[in-house]
Short mmCIF file of C-alpha atoms (C1' of nucleotides) in Angstrom, two decimals:
data_model
loop_
_atom_site.label_atom_id
_atom_site.label_comp_id
_atom_site.label_asym_id
_atom_site.label_seq_id
_atom_site.Cartn_x
_atom_site.Cartn_y
_atom_site.Cartn_z
CA MET A 15 -35.42 -1.06 -19.31
CA ALA A 16 -32.61 0.68 -19.64
CA PRO A 17 -32.08 4.25 -19.41
CA LYS A 18 -31.47 5.97 -22.49
CA LEU A 19 -28.05 7.08 -23.29
CA PRO A 20 -27.95 10.07 -25.91
CA SER A 21 -26.70 9.04 -29.45
CA THR A 22 -23.43 9.24 -29.64
CA SER A 23 -23.71 11.41 -32.54
CA ARG A 24 -25.18 14.25 -29.75
CA SER A 25 -22.59 13.15 -26.92
CA LEU A 26 -20.55 15.98 -25.54
CA PRO A 27 -17.21 14.01 -24.90
CA ILE A 28 -17.13 12.85 -28.53
CA ALA A 29 -18.29 16.48 -29.68
CA LEU A 30 -15.36 17.91 -28.03
CA ILE A 31 -13.00 15.49 -29.28
CA ARG A 32 -14.10 15.96 -32.90
CA ALA A 33 -13.60 19.64 -32.16
CA ARG A 34 -10.37 19.38 -31.15
CA GLU A 35 -9.56 17.35 -34.16
CA GLY A 36 -10.49 20.00 -36.46
CA VAL A 37 -8.60 22.70 -34.41
CA MET A 38 -5.96 20.82 -34.23
CA LEU A 39 -5.31 19.82 -38.04
CA PRO A 40 -4.19 23.04 -39.37
CA ILE A 41 -1.78 23.38 -36.02
CA ARG A 42 -0.22 20.17 -36.48
CA ASP A 43 0.32 20.55 -39.98
CA MET A 44 2.21 23.99 -38.75
CA LEU A 45 4.29 22.32 -36.16
CA GLY A 46 5.28 19.44 -38.17
CA GLU A 47 7.58 21.44 -40.15
CA THR A 48 9.28 22.87 -36.77
CA GLY A 49 9.97 19.19 -35.37
CA ILE A 50 8.14 20.01 -32.27
CA THR A 51 4.71 18.53 -31.41
CA GLU A 52 1.59 20.18 -30.03
CA GLN A 53 2.07 19.79 -26.27
CA GLN A 54 5.86 20.77 -26.57
CA TRP A 55 4.35 23.94 -28.69
CA ARG A 56 2.17 24.78 -25.84
CA VAL A 57 4.96 24.73 -23.18
CA LEU A 58 7.27 27.05 -25.41
CA ARG A 59 3.89 29.36 -25.78
CA VAL A 60 3.33 29.39 -21.93
CA LEU A 61 7.03 29.77 -20.85
CA SER A 62 7.17 32.81 -23.59
CA GLU A 63 4.02 34.48 -22.33
CA TYR A 64 4.87 34.21 -18.72
CA GLY A 65 8.51 33.94 -18.42
CA ARG A 66 10.47 31.67 -15.84
CA LEU A 67 8.16 29.58 -13.96
CA ASP A 68 8.11 26.31 -11.64
CA ALA A 69 7.31 23.00 -12.82
CA LYS A 70 3.79 23.02 -11.16
CA THR A 71 2.75 26.30 -12.18
CA LEU A 72 4.10 25.10 -15.98
CA ALA A 73 2.03 22.04 -15.43
CA ASP A 74 -1.18 23.75 -14.68
CA ARG A 75 -0.81 26.54 -17.21
CA SER A 76 -0.03 24.08 -19.86
CA SER A 77 -3.01 21.71 -19.06
CA LEU A 78 -0.26 18.92 -18.66
CA LEU A 79 -0.08 16.33 -16.15
CA PHE A 80 3.22 16.25 -14.26
CA PRO A 81 4.61 13.10 -15.68
CA SER A 82 4.01 14.11 -19.02
CA LEU A 83 5.52 17.11 -18.41
CA THR A 84 8.78 15.33 -16.92
CA ARG A 85 9.38 14.07 -20.21
CA ILE A 86 8.46 16.78 -22.39
CA ALA A 87 11.10 18.88 -20.48
CA THR A 88 13.64 16.33 -20.99
CA THR A 89 12.81 16.14 -24.46
CA LEU A 90 12.98 19.97 -24.97
CA ARG A 91 15.92 20.49 -22.89
CA GLY A 92 17.60 18.20 -25.06
CA LYS A 93 16.57 19.99 -27.85
CA GLY A 94 18.19 22.98 -26.17
CA LEU A 95 14.84 25.24 -26.27
CA ILE A 96 14.56 25.29 -22.36
CA THR A 97 16.78 25.50 -19.37
CA GLN A 98 16.00 23.84 -15.77
CA GLU A 99 17.32 24.55 -12.69
CA ARG A 100 16.38 23.59 -8.82
CA ASP A 101 15.33 26.11 -6.64
CA ASP A 102 18.20 27.11 -4.23
CA VAL A 103 15.75 27.85 -1.34
CA ASP A 104 13.57 25.18 -1.84
CA ARG A 105 15.32 21.98 -3.22
CA ARG A 106 11.89 20.01 -4.23
CA ARG A 107 11.08 22.91 -6.82
CA GLN A 108 12.54 23.48 -10.04
CA PHE A 109 12.43 26.51 -12.29
CA ILE A 110 12.29 26.20 -16.41
CA GLU A 111 12.84 28.98 -18.71
CA ILE A 112 12.47 29.58 -22.74
CA THR A 113 15.89 29.48 -24.45
CA ALA A 114 16.61 32.07 -27.25
CA ALA A 115 16.39 29.21 -29.69
CA GLY A 116 12.91 28.23 -27.87
CA GLN A 117 11.74 32.06 -28.33
CA LYS A 118 12.81 31.72 -31.72
CA ILE A 119 10.60 29.29 -32.55
CA ILE A 120 7.48 30.93 -31.00
CA ASP A 121 8.33 33.98 -32.94
CA ASP A 122 8.79 32.20 -36.49
CA ASN A 123 5.43 30.58 -35.87
CA ALA A 124 3.29 33.46 -34.50
CA GLY A 125 2.34 34.70 -37.71
CA HIS A 126 1.21 31.56 -39.13
CA SER A 127 -0.61 30.71 -35.76
CA ALA A 128 -2.35 33.91 -35.12
CA GLN A 129 -3.64 33.12 -38.69
CA ILE A 130 -4.81 30.21 -38.08
CA VAL A 131 -6.66 31.48 -34.87
CA ALA A 132 -8.35 34.15 -37.26
CA GLU A 133 -9.43 31.50 -39.71
CA PHE A 134 -11.22 29.64 -36.92
CA LYS A 135 -12.81 33.21 -35.44
CA ALA A 136 -13.64 34.32 -39.02
CA LYS A 137 -15.35 30.52 -39.55
CA LEU A 138 -17.36 30.76 -36.50
CA GLY A 139 -17.97 34.58 -36.28
CA ALA A 140 -16.37 36.56 -33.76
CA GLU A 141 -19.45 36.49 -31.52
CA ASP A 142 -20.14 32.75 -31.59
CA TYR A 143 -16.57 32.26 -30.97
CA GLU A 144 -16.42 34.19 -27.71
CA THR A 145 -19.53 32.25 -26.68
CA LEU A 146 -17.79 29.04 -27.37
CA LEU A 147 -14.59 29.95 -25.13
CA ASP A 148 -17.14 30.98 -22.48
CA LEU A 149 -19.06 27.79 -22.58
CA LEU A 150 -16.27 25.82 -22.54
CA ALA A 151 -14.39 27.59 -19.47
CA ARG A 152 -17.63 26.37 -17.48
CA LEU A 153 -16.85 23.03 -18.02
CA ASP A 154 -13.10 23.39 -16.95
CA PRO A 155 -12.78 21.72 -13.63
CA ASN A 156 -10.64 24.52 -12.37
CA SER A 157 -13.22 27.05 -13.31
CA PRO A 158 -14.36 29.18 -10.59
CA ASP A 159 -18.23 28.54 -11.18
CA MET B 20 7.58 42.92 -34.22
CA ALA B 21 6.20 39.48 -33.84
CA PRO B 22 2.47 39.07 -34.52
CA LYS B 23 0.38 38.63 -30.95
CA LEU B 24 -0.56 35.33 -29.87
CA PRO B 25 -3.79 35.05 -27.88
CA SER B 26 -3.10 34.60 -24.18
CA THR B 27 -3.04 30.67 -23.74
CA SER B 28 -5.67 31.21 -21.16
CA ARG B 29 -8.10 32.24 -24.03
CA SER B 30 -6.63 29.70 -26.45
CA LEU B 31 -9.40 27.47 -28.14
CA PRO B 32 -7.23 24.40 -28.31
CA ILE B 33 -6.17 25.03 -24.52
CA ALA B 34 -10.21 25.31 -23.99
CA LEU B 35 -10.91 22.36 -25.60
CA ILE B 36 -8.75 20.22 -23.82
CA ARG B 37 -9.67 21.66 -20.25
CA ALA B 38 -13.51 21.17 -21.24
CA ARG B 39 -12.62 17.58 -21.72
CA GLU B 40 -11.15 16.98 -18.76
CA GLY B 41 -14.07 18.54 -16.84
CA VAL B 42 -16.43 16.33 -18.78
CA MET B 43 -14.33 12.94 -19.01
CA LEU B 44 -13.81 13.32 -14.95
CA PRO B 45 -16.74 11.89 -13.56
CA ILE B 46 -16.88 9.49 -16.89
CA ARG B 47 -13.58 7.91 -15.99
CA ASP B 48 -14.74 7.68 -12.24
CA MET B 49 -17.48 5.88 -13.45
CA LEU B 50 -15.34 3.57 -15.72
CA GLY B 51 -13.12 2.86 -13.60
CA GLU B 52 -14.95 0.30 -11.70
CA THR B 53 -15.78 -1.37 -14.70
CA GLY B 54 -12.37 -2.01 -15.78
CA ILE B 55 -12.56 -0.45 -19.58
CA THR B 56 -11.29 2.58 -20.60
CA GLU B 57 -13.27 5.57 -21.94
CA GLN B 58 -12.19 4.56 -25.65
CA GLN B 59 -13.29 1.18 -25.18
CA TRP B 60 -16.62 2.59 -23.71
CA ARG B 61 -16.83 4.26 -26.86
CA VAL B 62 -16.70 1.45 -29.16
CA LEU B 63 -19.08 -0.45 -27.26
CA ARG B 64 -21.36 2.51 -27.06
CA VAL B 65 -21.31 2.79 -30.86
CA LEU B 66 -21.60 -0.79 -31.16
CA SER B 67 -24.76 -0.95 -29.33
CA GLU B 68 -25.90 1.92 -30.93
CA TYR B 69 -25.72 0.91 -34.37
CA GLY B 70 -25.17 -2.75 -34.37
CA ARG B 71 -22.74 -4.90 -36.21
CA LEU B 72 -20.30 -2.73 -38.22
CA ASP B 73 -17.34 -2.68 -40.50
CA ALA B 74 -14.19 -1.70 -38.78
CA LYS B 75 -14.06 1.61 -40.98
CA THR B 76 -17.39 2.57 -39.95
CA LEU B 77 -16.87 1.92 -36.31
CA ALA B 78 -13.50 3.65 -36.53
CA ASP B 79 -15.13 6.45 -37.88
CA ARG B 80 -18.23 6.77 -35.60
CA SER B 81 -16.11 6.30 -32.43
CA SER B 82 -13.41 8.94 -33.34
CA LEU B 83 -10.71 6.59 -33.51
CA LEU B 84 -7.99 6.35 -35.68
CA PHE B 85 -7.35 2.81 -37.42
CA PRO B 86 -4.49 1.78 -35.19
CA SER B 87 -5.94 2.72 -32.31
CA LEU B 88 -9.16 0.67 -33.26
CA THR B 89 -6.87 -2.33 -33.90
CA ARG B 90 -5.32 -2.32 -30.30
CA ILE B 91 -8.53 -1.83 -28.80
CA ALA B 92 -10.31 -4.23 -30.81
CA THR B 93 -7.89 -6.97 -29.58
CA THR B 94 -8.40 -5.77 -26.04
CA LEU B 95 -12.32 -5.91 -26.16
CA ARG B 96 -12.00 -9.53 -27.68
CA GLY B 97 -9.67 -10.64 -25.38
CA LYS B 98 -12.54 -9.52 -22.99
CA GLY B 99 -15.06 -11.32 -24.47
CA LEU B 100 -16.83 -8.23 -25.25
CA ILE B 101 -16.94 -8.09 -28.73
CA THR B 102 -16.36 -10.47 -32.13
CA GLN B 103 -14.78 -10.02 -35.27
CA GLU B 104 -15.00 -11.80 -38.48
CA ARG B 105 -13.81 -11.16 -41.84
CA ASP B 106 -16.32 -10.31 -44.81
CA ASP B 107 -16.84 -13.41 -46.86
CA VAL B 108 -17.33 -11.35 -50.26
CA ASP B 109 -14.76 -8.82 -49.88
CA ARG B 110 -11.95 -10.16 -47.77
CA ARG B 111 -10.10 -6.85 -46.90
CA ARG B 112 -13.10 -5.93 -44.85
CA GLN B 113 -13.56 -7.24 -41.13
CA PHE B 114 -17.19 -7.05 -39.44
CA ILE B 115 -17.11 -6.28 -35.40
CA GLU B 116 -20.17 -6.78 -33.04
CA ILE B 117 -20.86 -6.38 -29.48
CA THR B 118 -21.44 -9.52 -27.43
CA ALA B 119 -24.08 -10.08 -24.65
CA ALA B 120 -21.12 -9.72 -22.07
CA GLY B 121 -20.32 -6.30 -23.56
CA GLN B 122 -24.02 -5.09 -23.89
CA LYS B 123 -23.85 -5.74 -20.00
CA ILE B 124 -21.42 -3.48 -19.42
CA ILE B 125 -23.34 -0.89 -21.61
CA ASP B 126 -26.81 -1.32 -19.84
CA ASP B 127 -25.05 -1.83 -16.33
CA ASN B 128 -23.77 1.74 -16.74
CA ALA B 129 -26.42 3.29 -18.69
CA GLY B 130 -28.12 5.11 -15.76
CA HIS B 131 -24.90 6.18 -13.97
CA SER B 132 -23.95 7.57 -17.62
CA ALA B 133 -27.02 9.25 -18.18
CA GLN B 134 -27.26 11.08 -14.77
CA ILE B 135 -23.56 12.42 -15.82
CA VAL B 136 -25.06 13.95 -18.75
CA ALA B 137 -27.82 15.44 -17.02
CA GLU B 138 -25.87 17.06 -14.80
CA PHE B 139 -23.63 18.85 -17.28
CA LYS B 140 -26.81 19.63 -18.72
CA ALA B 141 -28.20 21.35 -15.80
CA LYS B 142 -24.90 22.76 -15.04
CA LEU B 143 -25.00 24.81 -18.49
CA GLY B 144 -28.59 25.38 -18.88
CA ALA B 145 -30.55 22.86 -21.36
CA GLU B 146 -30.27 26.10 -23.94
CA ASP B 147 -26.39 26.64 -23.83
CA TYR B 148 -25.63 22.78 -23.74
CA GLU B 149 -27.38 22.59 -26.86
CA THR B 150 -25.28 25.79 -28.22
CA LEU B 151 -22.24 24.37 -27.02
CA LEU B 152 -23.15 20.92 -29.23
CA ASP B 153 -23.63 23.17 -32.42
CA LEU B 154 -20.63 24.96 -32.09
CA LEU B 155 -18.36 21.98 -31.34
CA ALA B 156 -20.22 20.57 -34.55
CA ARG B 157 -18.91 23.67 -36.38
CA LEU B 158 -15.25 22.80 -35.77
CA ASP B 159 -15.95 18.94 -36.76
CA PRO B 160 -13.68 18.23 -39.98
CA ASN B 161 -16.36 16.30 -40.96
CA SER B 162 -19.02 18.39 -40.44
CA PRO B 163 -21.02 19.33 -43.76
CA ASP B 164 -20.07 22.71 -43.74
"C1'" DT C 12 13.95 16.70 17.89
"C1'" DG C 13 12.03 13.35 15.85
"C1'" DA C 14 8.12 10.66 13.55
"C1'" DT C 15 4.76 11.82 10.26
"C1'" DA C 16 2.50 14.26 6.95
"C1'" DT C 17 2.88 16.82 2.78
"C1'" DA C 18 4.78 18.84 -1.46
"C1'" DC C 19 7.35 18.45 -5.49
"C1'" DC C 20 9.38 15.53 -8.81
"C1'" DT C 21 10.63 11.40 -11.05
"C1'" DT C 22 9.98 6.53 -12.71
"C1'" DA C 23 6.88 2.47 -14.36
"C1'" DA C 24 3.79 0.60 -16.65
"C1'" DC C 25 -0.16 0.46 -19.75
"C1'" DA C 26 -3.36 2.39 -23.00
"C1'" DT C 27 -3.91 5.41 -26.68
"C1'" DG C 28 -2.73 9.51 -30.26
"C1'" DT C 29 0.10 9.67 -34.64
"C1'" DT C 30 2.43 9.20 -38.66
"C1'" DA C 31 4.75 5.70 -41.56
"C1'" DA C 32 5.78 1.45 -43.86
"C1'" DT C 33 4.01 -3.17 -44.82
"C1'" DA C 34 1.02 -6.83 -45.96
"C1'" DC C 35 -2.96 -8.47 -48.03
"C1'" DT C 36 -7.03 -7.78 -51.38
"C1'" DT C 37 -9.75 -6.19 -54.97
"C1'" DG C 38 -10.40 -2.97 -58.63
"C1'" DT C 39 -8.73 -0.97 -63.12
"C1'" DG C 40 -6.95 -0.71 -67.56
"C1'" DA C 41 -3.54 -1.74 -71.25
"C1'" DT D 19 -3.83 -11.49 -67.66
"C1'" DC D 20 -0.81 -8.79 -65.89
"C1'" DA D 21 0.87 -4.82 -63.90
"C1'" DC D 22 -0.27 -1.06 -61.10
"C1'" DA D 23 -3.22 1.56 -58.49
"C1'" DA D 24 -6.52 1.82 -54.31
"C1'" DG D 25 -8.71 0.13 -50.30
"C1'" DT D 26 -8.65 -2.44 -45.94
"C1'" DA D 27 -6.00 -3.50 -42.13
"C1'" DT D 28 -1.96 -4.62 -39.21
"C1'" DT D 29 2.39 -3.35 -37.06
"C1'" DA D 30 6.38 -0.43 -35.75
"C1'" DA D 31 7.76 3.63 -33.40
"C1'" DC D 32 7.90 7.58 -30.88
"C1'" DA D 33 5.11 10.97 -27.94
"C1'" DT D 34 1.46 11.66 -24.65
"C1'" DG D 35 -2.54 10.50 -21.05
"C1'" DT D 36 -3.11 7.92 -16.79
"C1'" DT D 37 -2.69 6.06 -12.59
"C1'" DA D 38 0.10 4.41 -9.02
"C1'" DA D 39 4.50 3.88 -6.76
"C1'" DG D 40 8.73 5.54 -5.28
"C1'" DG D 41 12.23 9.41 -3.84
"C1'" DT D 42 13.84 13.40 -1.87
"C1'" DA D 43 13.04 17.78 0.50
"C1'" DT D 44 10.31 20.51 3.48
"C1'" DA D 45 6.72 21.43 7.36
"C1'" DT D 46 3.91 20.26 11.22
"C1'" DC D 47 3.30 18.61 15.66
"C1'" DA D 48 3.20 15.92 19.92
#
DNA sequence: TGATATACCTTAACATGTTAATACTTGTGA
DNA sequence: TCACAAGTATTAACATGTTAAGGTATATCA
């Protein structure tokens, strides 16, 4: 007989999708008013936190594949939220930096965003919240483990 | 001053994305050989577990939005893996059922799939694995809580 | 140095995520 | 019964996920 699969209601991939849905819901609501997407927000967040970055590092820290980043960067540049320039030393590489307009979007939404985070922390309880982050980190393909 | 956002390295949305990446990696490898996508696999899994379903219920249990399901159903029907038929009583509704060919894909991959699940369970430890599923369920927007 | 491998980035092609608009069917209430 | 609300499904439009192919720049090594 066929090996048994876990019920889809207890499947880890599906649980991850649903949890993500739940977490992104209020965040998407917030971003809807700013006109940028969740991924664009992520890129701006990373640039705001780390400053000027080469594209490869930016892609890693934003958890985006390179083709996605290429498209998103084009969009963000079009909106005047980032600047891009080639590395003069190694002309294969490219540096990306957030603009004042981009930083303003971060600043304008930081309060609301922090509040959303706080609500999830309260919903789970601070301890379970940290436990969850730790467990998720152990599934990260790039985790040291 | 602007409220502080958590470092992106400790962000719940990003942690969920990365965990999902890690979990899906071996599953995508497996599915690559069958020619179906992760979402198509999910639909077949649900149909195999619950039998004939109306589209709305199928979408819910597969965690897919309706427009996605419409496209995926078209693809799966084209591959002969599911059948679709209108409800004669309520002609708004539609029933979807897995075919023998679809079930064969499930059966052929159930062993490998179960092994992947077992490896993640071993990686985290059975107890932490269950804890993770419970915590994720609490973020599910459709969870009772 | 010159062929080849690598590295970084872009483009292409297809599938899905997401929101909004549309079409069709059924239910409701005046 | 007739206008209108609500339910079900599709289509459209745009953004992203994913894999593969292509293009340019740098490194490596015989």
